[in-house]
Tab-separated table of C-alpha atoms and ligand atoms in Angstrom:
chain	number	residue	atom	x	y	z
T	1	UNK	CA	8.745	-49.447	6.334
T	2	UNK	CA	7.669	-46.500	4.210
T	3	UNK	CA	7.560	-43.155	5.978
T	4	UNK	CA	6.619	-40.927	3.028
T	5	UNK	CA	5.329	-41.228	-0.516
T	6	UNK	CA	8.063	-41.343	-3.147
T	7	UNK	CA	7.061	-37.911	-4.448
T	8	UNK	CA	7.466	-36.428	-0.979
T	9	UNK	CA	10.844	-38.106	-0.479
T	10	UNK	CA	12.105	-36.746	-3.796
T	11	UNK	CA	10.904	-33.153	-3.518
T	12	UNK	CA	12.735	-30.435	-1.632
T	13	UNK	CA	10.851	-28.354	0.908
T	14	UNK	CA	9.648	-24.850	0.132
T	15	UNK	CA	12.201	-22.393	1.535
T	16	UNK	CA	10.452	-19.495	3.285
T	17	UNK	CA	12.243	-16.218	3.952
T	18	UNK	CA	14.230	-16.288	7.172
T	19	UNK	CA	12.448	-15.020	10.269
T	20	UNK	CA	15.215	-13.584	12.475
T	21	UNK	CA	14.652	-11.680	15.708
T	22	UNK	CA	13.387	-8.254	14.618
T	23	UNK	CA	14.991	-6.613	17.655
T	24	UNK	CA	18.325	-7.454	16.131
T	25	UNK	CA	17.660	-7.251	12.377
T	26	UNK	CA	16.115	-4.752	10.021
T	27	UNK	CA	13.826	-7.192	8.277
T	28	UNK	CA	13.274	-6.418	4.587
T	29	UNK	CA	13.075	-9.993	3.306
T	30	UNK	CA	9.463	-11.220	3.470
T	31	UNK	CA	7.370	-8.215	2.436
T	32	UNK	CA	5.746	-7.654	5.784
T	33	UNK	CA	4.183	-4.274	6.479
T	34	UNK	CA	6.373	-1.921	8.539
T	35	UNK	CA	3.294	-0.325	10.145
T	36	UNK	CA	1.121	-1.840	12.877
T	37	UNK	CA	-2.460	-2.784	11.898
T	38	UNK	CA	-5.445	-0.553	12.645
T	39	UNK	CA	-5.845	0.278	16.344
T	40	UNK	CA	-9.254	-1.350	16.100
T	41	UNK	CA	-7.555	-4.702	15.553
T	42	UNK	CA	-5.752	-4.499	18.879
T	43	UNK	CA	-8.927	-3.321	20.633
T	44	UNK	CA	-10.925	-6.195	19.153
T	45	UNK	CA	-8.284	-8.720	20.172
T	46	UNK	CA	-8.122	-7.356	23.712
T	47	UNK	CA	-11.893	-7.681	24.035
T	48	UNK	CA	-11.929	-11.167	22.575
T	49	UNK	CA	-9.535	-12.551	25.172
T	50	UNK	CA	-12.221	-12.135	27.797
T	51	UNK	CA	-14.802	-13.930	25.717
T	52	UNK	CA	-15.389	-17.518	24.625
T	53	UNK	CA	-13.030	-17.105	21.671
T	54	UNK	CA	-10.382	-19.359	23.159
T	55	UNK	CA	-12.622	-22.089	24.555
T	56	UNK	CA	-15.006	-22.603	21.634
T	57	UNK	CA	-14.331	-23.855	18.124
T	58	UNK	CA	-14.506	-21.109	15.518
T	59	UNK	CA	-17.340	-20.880	12.965
T	60	UNK	CA	-16.191	-23.212	10.123
T	61	UNK	CA	-17.134	-20.856	7.299
T	62	UNK	CA	-16.192	-17.670	9.181
T	63	UNK	CA	-19.760	-16.423	8.740
T	64	UNK	CA	-19.383	-12.978	10.302
T	65	UNK	CA	-16.034	-12.379	8.580
T	66	UNK	CA	-17.444	-13.596	5.285
T	67	UNK	CA	-20.295	-11.091	5.574
T	68	UNK	CA	-17.825	-8.292	6.253
T	69	UNK	CA	-15.683	-9.348	3.275
T	70	UNK	CA	-18.832	-9.502	1.146
T	71	UNK	CA	-19.714	-5.909	1.993
T	72	UNK	CA	-16.193	-4.553	1.600
T	73	UNK	CA	-15.524	-6.226	-1.761
T	74	UNK	CA	-19.103	-6.275	-3.141
T	75	UNK	CA	-19.007	-10.031	-3.736
T	76	UNK	CA	-21.743	-12.415	-2.437
T	77	UNK	CA	-20.768	-14.311	0.760
T	78	UNK	CA	-21.198	-17.670	-1.022
T	79	UNK	CA	-18.357	-16.662	-3.354
T	80	UNK	CA	-15.829	-16.288	-0.516
T	81	UNK	CA	-13.621	-18.826	1.287
T	82	UNK	CA	-11.405	-17.793	4.194
T	83	UNK	CA	-8.085	-19.502	4.868
T	84	UNK	CA	-5.313	-19.684	7.424
T	85	UNK	CA	-3.296	-17.342	5.249
T	86	UNK	CA	-3.634	-17.409	1.482
T	87	UNK	CA	-0.944	-20.106	1.320
T	88	UNK	CA	-3.523	-22.517	2.733
T	89	UNK	CA	-6.002	-21.504	0.057
T	90	UNK	CA	-3.439	-21.921	-2.738
T	91	UNK	CA	-2.696	-25.375	-1.332
T	92	UNK	CA	-6.398	-26.268	-1.377
T	93	UNK	CA	-6.811	-25.051	-4.964
T	94	UNK	CA	-3.969	-27.304	-6.141
T	95	UNK	CA	-5.310	-30.276	-4.175
T	96	UNK	CA	-8.848	-29.881	-5.455
T	97	UNK	CA	-8.012	-29.352	-9.126
T	98	UNK	CA	-4.893	-31.390	-9.929
T	99	UNK	CA	-4.518	-35.131	-10.408
T	100	UNK	CA	-1.058	-36.718	-10.500
T	101	UNK	CA	0.443	-36.007	-13.929
T	102	UNK	CA	-1.831	-33.041	-14.666
T	103	UNK	CA	-0.162	-29.928	-16.016
T	104	UNK	CA	-0.226	-26.680	-14.045
T	105	UNK	CA	1.155	-23.678	-15.918
T	106	UNK	CA	2.511	-20.378	-14.641
T	107	UNK	CA	4.937	-17.717	-15.848
T	108	UNK	CA	8.308	-17.492	-14.062
T	109	UNK	CA	10.098	-16.142	-12.125
T	110	UNK	CA	7.266	-16.169	-9.610
T	111	UNK	CA	6.227	-17.309	-6.144
T	112	UNK	CA	8.118	-20.569	-5.738
T	113	UNK	CA	5.420	-22.134	-3.567
T	114	UNK	CA	3.505	-23.012	-6.759
T	115	UNK	CA	6.168	-25.537	-7.708
T	116	UNK	CA	6.137	-27.056	-4.224
T	117	UNK	CA	2.354	-27.395	-4.303
T	118	UNK	CA	2.521	-29.043	-7.726
T	119	UNK	CA	5.153	-31.490	-6.495
T	120	UNK	CA	3.110	-32.462	-3.434
T	121	UNK	CA	0.268	-33.228	-5.807
T	122	UNK	CA	2.568	-35.024	-8.277
T	123	UNK	CA	1.266	-32.626	-10.890
T	124	UNK	CA	3.525	-31.419	-13.684
T	125	UNK	CA	4.644	-27.788	-13.380
T	126	UNK	CA	4.879	-26.019	-16.749
T	127	UNK	CA	7.076	-22.993	-16.061
T	128	UNK	CA	7.147	-20.457	-18.885
T	129	UNK	CA	9.493	-17.456	-18.695
T	130	UNK	CA	7.966	-13.971	-18.693
T	131	UNK	CA	8.901	-11.921	-21.753
T	132	UNK	CA	11.111	-8.837	-21.273
T	133	UNK	CA	8.093	-6.551	-20.910
T	134	UNK	CA	6.457	-8.762	-18.237
T	135	UNK	CA	3.242	-9.217	-20.153
T	136	UNK	CA	2.040	-12.834	-20.271
T	137	UNK	CA	4.055	-15.179	-22.490
T	138	UNK	CA	2.171	-16.261	-25.634
T	139	UNK	CA	3.063	-19.864	-24.909
T	140	UNK	CA	1.404	-19.546	-21.503
T	141	UNK	CA	-1.772	-18.205	-23.127
T	142	UNK	CA	-1.804	-21.021	-25.667
T	143	UNK	CA	-0.732	-23.979	-23.563
T	144	UNK	CA	-3.301	-26.522	-22.454
T	145	UNK	CA	-3.344	-27.457	-18.762
T	146	UNK	CA	-5.645	-28.165	-15.819
T	147	UNK	CA	-4.760	-25.002	-13.902
T	148	UNK	CA	-3.133	-21.694	-14.813
T	149	UNK	CA	-1.703	-19.457	-12.125
T	150	UNK	CA	-0.741	-15.792	-12.415
T	151	UNK	CA	0.731	-13.885	-9.506
T	152	UNK	CA	-0.358	-10.283	-10.084
T	153	UNK	CA	1.423	-8.087	-9.055
T	154	UNK	CA	4.101	-10.725	-9.450
T	155	UNK	CA	6.608	-11.707	-6.810
T	156	UNK	CA	9.596	-11.330	-6.889
T	157	UNK	CA	9.463	-8.762	-9.724
T	158	UNK	CA	6.603	-6.512	-8.536
T	159	UNK	CA	5.480	-6.181	-12.160
T	160	UNK	CA	1.809	-6.207	-13.200
T	161	UNK	CA	-0.062	-7.706	-16.121
T	162	UNK	CA	-2.715	-5.412	-17.604
T	163	UNK	CA	-6.452	-6.112	-17.330
T	164	UNK	CA	-6.637	-6.547	-21.114
T	165	UNK	CA	-4.164	-9.386	-21.062
T	166	UNK	CA	-5.871	-11.038	-18.094
T	167	UNK	CA	-9.112	-10.909	-20.050
T	168	UNK	CA	-7.345	-12.521	-23.013
T	169	UNK	CA	-6.113	-15.256	-20.673
T	170	UNK	CA	-9.581	-15.844	-19.248
T	171	UNK	CA	-11.198	-15.849	-22.705
T	172	UNK	CA	-8.746	-18.427	-24.024
T	173	UNK	CA	-8.178	-20.663	-20.971
T	174	UNK	CA	-9.539	-24.201	-21.056
T	175	UNK	CA	-9.098	-24.601	-17.280
T	176	UNK	CA	-9.495	-22.742	-13.981
T	177	UNK	CA	-7.334	-19.612	-13.701
T	178	UNK	CA	-5.970	-18.644	-10.289
T	179	UNK	CA	-4.861	-15.030	-9.884
T	180	UNK	CA	-2.764	-14.644	-6.744
T	181	UNK	CA	-3.373	-11.045	-5.686
T	182	UNK	CA	-1.330	-10.974	-2.485
T	183	UNK	CA	-0.174	-7.447	-3.402
T	184	UNK	CA	-3.348	-6.118	-5.059
T	185	UNK	CA	-3.851	-3.318	-2.522
T	186	UNK	CA	-0.572	-1.774	-3.693
T	187	UNK	CA	-1.594	-1.981	-7.377
T	188	UNK	CA	-3.805	0.274	-9.525
T	189	UNK	CA	-6.362	-2.436	-10.425
T	190	UNK	CA	-7.367	-5.995	-9.581
T	191	UNK	CA	-9.291	-8.938	-11.004
T	192	UNK	CA	-12.271	-8.991	-8.637
T	193	UNK	CA	-14.624	-7.282	-11.142
T	194	UNK	CA	-13.892	-10.118	-13.600
T	195	UNK	CA	-15.354	-12.714	-11.204
T	196	UNK	CA	-18.866	-11.994	-12.419
T	197	UNK	CA	-17.963	-12.689	-16.046
T	198	UNK	CA	-15.738	-15.760	-15.666
T	199	UNK	CA	-16.932	-18.848	-13.750
T	200	UNK	CA	-13.458	-20.401	-14.049
T	201	UNK	CA	-11.665	-17.528	-12.268
T	202	UNK	CA	-10.256	-17.802	-8.732
T	203	UNK	CA	-8.796	-14.741	-6.999
T	204	UNK	CA	-6.618	-15.204	-3.901
T	205	UNK	CA	-5.942	-12.364	-1.471
T	206	UNK	CA	-4.112	-12.097	1.811
T	207	UNK	CA	-4.326	-9.698	4.725
T	208	UNK	CA	-0.647	-10.404	5.469
T	209	UNK	CA	0.878	-7.627	3.394
T	210	UNK	CA	-1.409	-4.604	3.073
T	211	UNK	CA	-3.264	-5.119	6.396
T	212	UNK	CA	-0.109	-5.931	8.433
T	213	UNK	CA	-1.546	-9.369	9.313
T	214	UNK	CA	1.317	-11.751	8.483
T	215	UNK	CA	1.366	-13.138	12.032
T	216	UNK	CA	-2.395	-13.644	12.238
T	217	UNK	CA	-2.751	-15.701	9.032
T	218	UNK	CA	-5.871	-14.636	7.128
T	219	UNK	CA	-6.335	-15.254	3.405
T	220	UNK	CA	-9.365	-14.855	1.161
T	221	UNK	CA	-10.364	-16.779	-1.922
T	222	UNK	CA	-13.013	-15.483	-4.309
T	223	UNK	CA	-14.769	-17.585	-6.950
T	224	UNK	CA	-18.241	-18.506	-8.122
T	225	UNK	CA	-19.892	-21.106	-5.822
T	226	UNK	CA	-19.511	-24.093	-8.138
T	227	UNK	CA	-15.736	-23.629	-8.383
T	228	UNK	CA	-15.480	-22.861	-4.665
T	229	UNK	CA	-17.464	-25.899	-3.517
T	230	UNK	CA	-14.567	-28.384	-3.801
T	231	UNK	CA	-12.382	-26.148	-1.653
T	232	UNK	CA	-15.024	-25.770	1.046
T	233	UNK	CA	-15.596	-29.534	0.967
T	234	UNK	CA	-12.010	-30.520	1.785
T	235	UNK	CA	-10.717	-27.652	3.922
T	236	UNK	CA	-10.145	-28.284	7.640
T	237	UNK	CA	-13.384	-27.509	9.462
T	238	UNK	CA	-11.774	-25.020	11.828
T	239	UNK	CA	-9.037	-23.649	9.607
T	240	UNK	CA	-9.189	-20.036	10.804
T	241	UNK	CA	-9.000	-19.451	14.545
T	242	UNK	CA	-11.441	-17.220	16.431
T	243	UNK	CA	-8.912	-14.509	17.239
T	244	UNK	CA	-7.892	-14.143	13.591
T	245	UNK	CA	-11.520	-13.958	12.478
T	246	UNK	CA	-12.282	-11.257	15.061
T	247	UNK	CA	-9.145	-9.328	14.131
T	248	UNK	CA	-9.891	-9.533	10.398
T	249	UNK	CA	-13.408	-8.164	10.872
T	250	UNK	CA	-11.918	-5.210	12.752
T	251	UNK	CA	-9.242	-4.637	10.106
T	252	UNK	CA	-11.745	-4.656	7.252
T	253	UNK	CA	-13.866	-2.193	9.221
T	254	UNK	CA	-11.025	0.346	9.034
T	255	UNK	CA	-9.935	0.403	5.392
T	256	UNK	CA	-8.669	3.964	5.837
T	257	UNK	CA	-5.897	2.757	8.127
T	258	UNK	CA	-4.761	0.190	5.570
T	259	UNK	CA	-4.950	2.620	2.660
T	260	UNK	CA	-3.020	5.251	4.565
T	261	UNK	CA	-0.184	2.749	5.212
T	262	UNK	CA	-0.270	1.606	1.580
T	263	UNK	CA	0.068	5.211	0.362
T	264	UNK	CA	3.075	5.767	2.603
T	265	UNK	CA	4.724	2.534	1.439
T	266	UNK	CA	4.178	3.413	-2.225
T	267	UNK	CA	5.768	6.833	-1.737
T	268	UNK	CA	8.757	5.279	0.046
T	269	UNK	CA	9.012	2.634	-2.676
T	270	UNK	CA	9.255	5.235	-5.418
T	271	UNK	CA	11.819	7.272	-3.523
T	272	UNK	CA	13.894	4.169	-2.734
T	273	UNK	CA	13.684	3.002	-6.361
T	274	UNK	CA	15.141	6.313	-7.598
T	275	UNK	CA	17.933	6.089	-5.018
T	276	UNK	CA	18.846	2.592	-6.205
T	277	UNK	CA	18.746	3.690	-9.856
T	278	UNK	CA	21.152	6.508	-9.000
T	279	UNK	CA	23.490	3.799	-7.686
T	280	UNK	CA	23.455	1.939	-10.958
T	281	UNK	CA	20.894	-0.745	-10.174
T	282	UNK	CA	18.103	-1.664	-12.552
T	283	UNK	CA	14.858	-1.495	-10.577
T	284	UNK	CA	11.942	-3.507	-11.962
T	285	UNK	CA	8.803	-1.331	-12.143
T	286	UNK	CA	6.963	-2.392	-8.968
T	287	UNK	CA	3.318	-2.105	-8.013
T	288	UNK	CA	3.894	-3.983	-4.756
T	289	UNK	CA	5.495	-3.315	-1.348
T	290	UNK	CA	8.916	-4.503	-2.495
T	291	UNK	CA	11.314	-3.966	-5.365
T	292	UNK	CA	13.556	-6.326	-7.278
T	293	UNK	CA	16.891	-4.661	-8.018
T	294	UNK	CA	19.439	-5.973	-10.468
T	295	UNK	CA	23.072	-5.550	-11.491
T	296	UNK	CA	23.018	-7.429	-14.739
T	297	UNK	CA	25.568	-10.221	-14.910
T	298	UNK	CA	26.954	-9.635	-11.416
T	299	UNK	CA	26.297	-11.864	-8.440
T	300	UNK	CA	24.687	-9.973	-5.575
T	301	UNK	CA	25.227	-12.901	-3.201
T	302	UNK	CA	28.070	-11.148	-1.427
T	303	UNK	CA	26.116	-7.895	-1.097
T	304	UNK	CA	23.329	-9.953	0.456
T	305	UNK	CA	25.818	-11.533	2.885
T	306	UNK	CA	27.435	-8.201	3.718
T	307	UNK	CA	24.039	-6.644	4.444
T	308	UNK	CA	23.215	-9.578	6.694
T	309	UNK	CA	26.433	-8.948	8.643
T	310	UNK	CA	25.220	-5.370	9.040
T	311	UNK	CA	21.967	-6.802	10.449
T	312	UNK	CA	19.863	-5.992	7.385
T	313	UNK	CA	17.944	-8.890	5.851
T	314	UNK	CA	16.883	-8.732	2.201
T	315	UNK	CA	15.936	-11.659	-0.048
T	316	UNK	CA	18.413	-13.385	-2.321
T	317	UNK	CA	17.209	-16.071	-4.720
T	318	UNK	CA	19.920	-18.434	-6.012
T	319	UNK	CA	17.894	-18.691	-9.244
T	320	UNK	CA	18.221	-14.892	-9.748
T	321	UNK	CA	21.852	-14.383	-8.708
T	322	UNK	CA	22.193	-10.819	-10.025
T	323	UNK	CA	19.065	-9.629	-8.175
T	324	UNK	CA	17.934	-8.822	-4.653
T	325	UNK	CA	14.329	-8.467	-3.559
T	326	UNK	CA	13.949	-5.730	-0.993
T	327	UNK	CA	10.771	-5.161	1.025
T	328	UNK	CA	9.765	-1.546	1.570
T	329	UNK	CA	9.988	-0.525	5.212
T	330	UNK	CA	9.783	2.853	6.905
T	331	UNK	CA	11.592	5.823	5.339
T	332	UNK	CA	14.290	5.607	7.987
T	333	UNK	CA	14.730	1.864	7.324
T	334	UNK	CA	15.329	2.500	3.640
T	335	UNK	CA	17.721	5.357	4.443
T	336	UNK	CA	19.722	3.009	6.639
T	337	UNK	CA	19.799	0.425	3.861
T	338	UNK	CA	20.972	2.984	1.287
T	339	UNK	CA	23.677	4.309	3.635
T	340	UNK	CA	24.853	0.765	4.294
T	341	UNK	CA	24.946	-0.070	0.593
T	342	UNK	CA	26.929	3.127	-0.063
T	343	UNK	CA	29.431	2.194	2.618
T	344	UNK	CA	29.788	-1.352	1.313
T	345	UNK	CA	30.199	-0.208	-2.305
T	346	UNK	CA	32.683	2.411	-1.166
T	347	UNK	CA	34.809	-0.062	0.810
T	348	UNK	CA	34.640	-2.362	-2.134
T	349	UNK	CA	35.953	0.328	-4.443
T	350	UNK	CA	38.769	1.342	-2.097
T	351	UNK	CA	40.004	-2.100	-1.205
T	352	UNK	CA	39.438	-3.331	-4.699
T	353	UNK	CA	38.335	-6.645	-3.263
T	354	UNK	CA	35.820	-8.926	-4.852
T	355	UNK	CA	33.264	-8.302	-2.133
T	356	UNK	CA	30.618	-6.872	-4.418
T	357	UNK	CA	31.691	-7.455	-7.995
T	358	UNK	CA	31.697	-11.199	-7.736
T	359	UNK	CA	30.392	-13.364	-10.491
T	360	UNK	CA	30.639	-13.213	-14.203
T	361	UNK	CA	30.138	-9.469	-14.814
R	1	PLP	C1	2.874	-13.475	0.873
R	1	PLP	C2	2.319	-14.189	-0.289
R	1	PLP	C3	1.335	-15.171	-0.142
R	1	PLP	C4	0.968	-15.758	1.188
R	1	PLP	O1	0.236	-14.994	1.994
R	1	PLP	P1	-0.215	-15.574	3.394
R	1	PLP	O2	-1.627	-15.120	3.496
R	1	PLP	O3	0.669	-14.929	4.402
R	1	PLP	O4	-0.116	-17.063	3.409
R	1	PLP	C5	0.783	-15.729	-1.268
R	1	PLP	N1	1.200	-15.378	-2.496
R	1	PLP	C6	2.162	-14.466	-2.668
R	1	PLP	C7	2.595	-14.127	-4.036
R	1	PLP	C8	2.758	-13.856	-1.574
R	1	PLP	O5	3.739	-12.989	-1.753
C-alpha cells in the first residue's frame, strides 16, 4: 500500500525555528516582533468575538481586507491575494507555476522553504550562490527557468538587492519573478512600484514581522490579475479566518504604530550590530529585523548551544556553521544577549576549553 508519493517519501521536511515557551526563553530565533500589535487590533478582536465571526465562513477573497490593502498600498484590489501567512502564498505560487522537472532558480543562502516547495512539486531547484557583495549573481540573471525567486531583504543575511538590479532581473527574465518581501517594512525601498511595469512580477508580503502578526497568519500577494488568477483559482476557499481578516484591517488602519515599532527595531539593530562588531564578529549589513553574525572559519554551534542553556534562543543553520542569525528584540533583550555572550567568551578564555572556538578556525 502506498502512503505517499515517492517525492514526498524522499524529501525531508522543512525545519521551522523552534517555538519554545516564551515565559522561559528569550526568543530571538524566528524574527518575530518584540512589540505587541496596534491597540486597535486587540480592540477589533475583542469586538469580533461577540459577532458572527466565529459561526460564519469568512469572505473567500477577504473583500474588506483587500479594499484596505488596496488603499494602503495604492494597488487595485484585483491585484491582491490574501493568504494564511505568506508561506501559504509562496506554496500556491510554486504549485500554480511549476510542473515536475521544471527549474526554479534562486540565489542562496536564502529562505530554505523554497527548496521544500520545489521538492513537493518535484520541480528542480537551481540554487546559485550570492556573490560577496550580495548583488544578484550573473548566472541567476542569465539562467533560464520557469520561476525565479528573490528574497529581498534576504533571510538569513538581511542584505538587500538594489532597485536597479531588480529591474535588470525583470527586464531579462523569461519567467515569472517572485520577490519575497517579508522584511520590506524594515528596508529603504520595495518592489511594489514595479508591479505596474512588469506583468510577470509577483510580490509577497507578510504581516508577521513588521505588524507583529506571526500568530495570526496574514500574508499578501501582489500581481497583475492575469498572473494572480491561477492562485485565486486553486487556493482554499476559506483560507484566511474571520478573526485574522478583522485584525489585519485594524492593523493596516494604524500604520503609525507599525512604523514606530520598526523605527525602534532598526535603532536597536544598529546598536546591537556595533556591539557585535566590537566583539570581533562580522555583521552582515542588515535591512531587516535580524542580523547574521559570523566568525569566519569557526563553528558557532557551541555558542548557540551555550546560549540555549542560558535560555536564549537564536538561529543556527548547519549549512552556515560559522554564523548565527539573531532576531532583534527589545533593547534590554539585546543587552542581556550581549552580557551573556561576554560571559561565555570570558569563561571560554579563562578555562581555555573548546566551548567557543570549535571547528576549523
Ligand atoms: C517569515 C517569512 C515568511 C513567512 O511569513 P508568514 O506570513 O509568517 O508565513 C516568508 N518569507 C520569508 C523570507 C520570511 O522570513
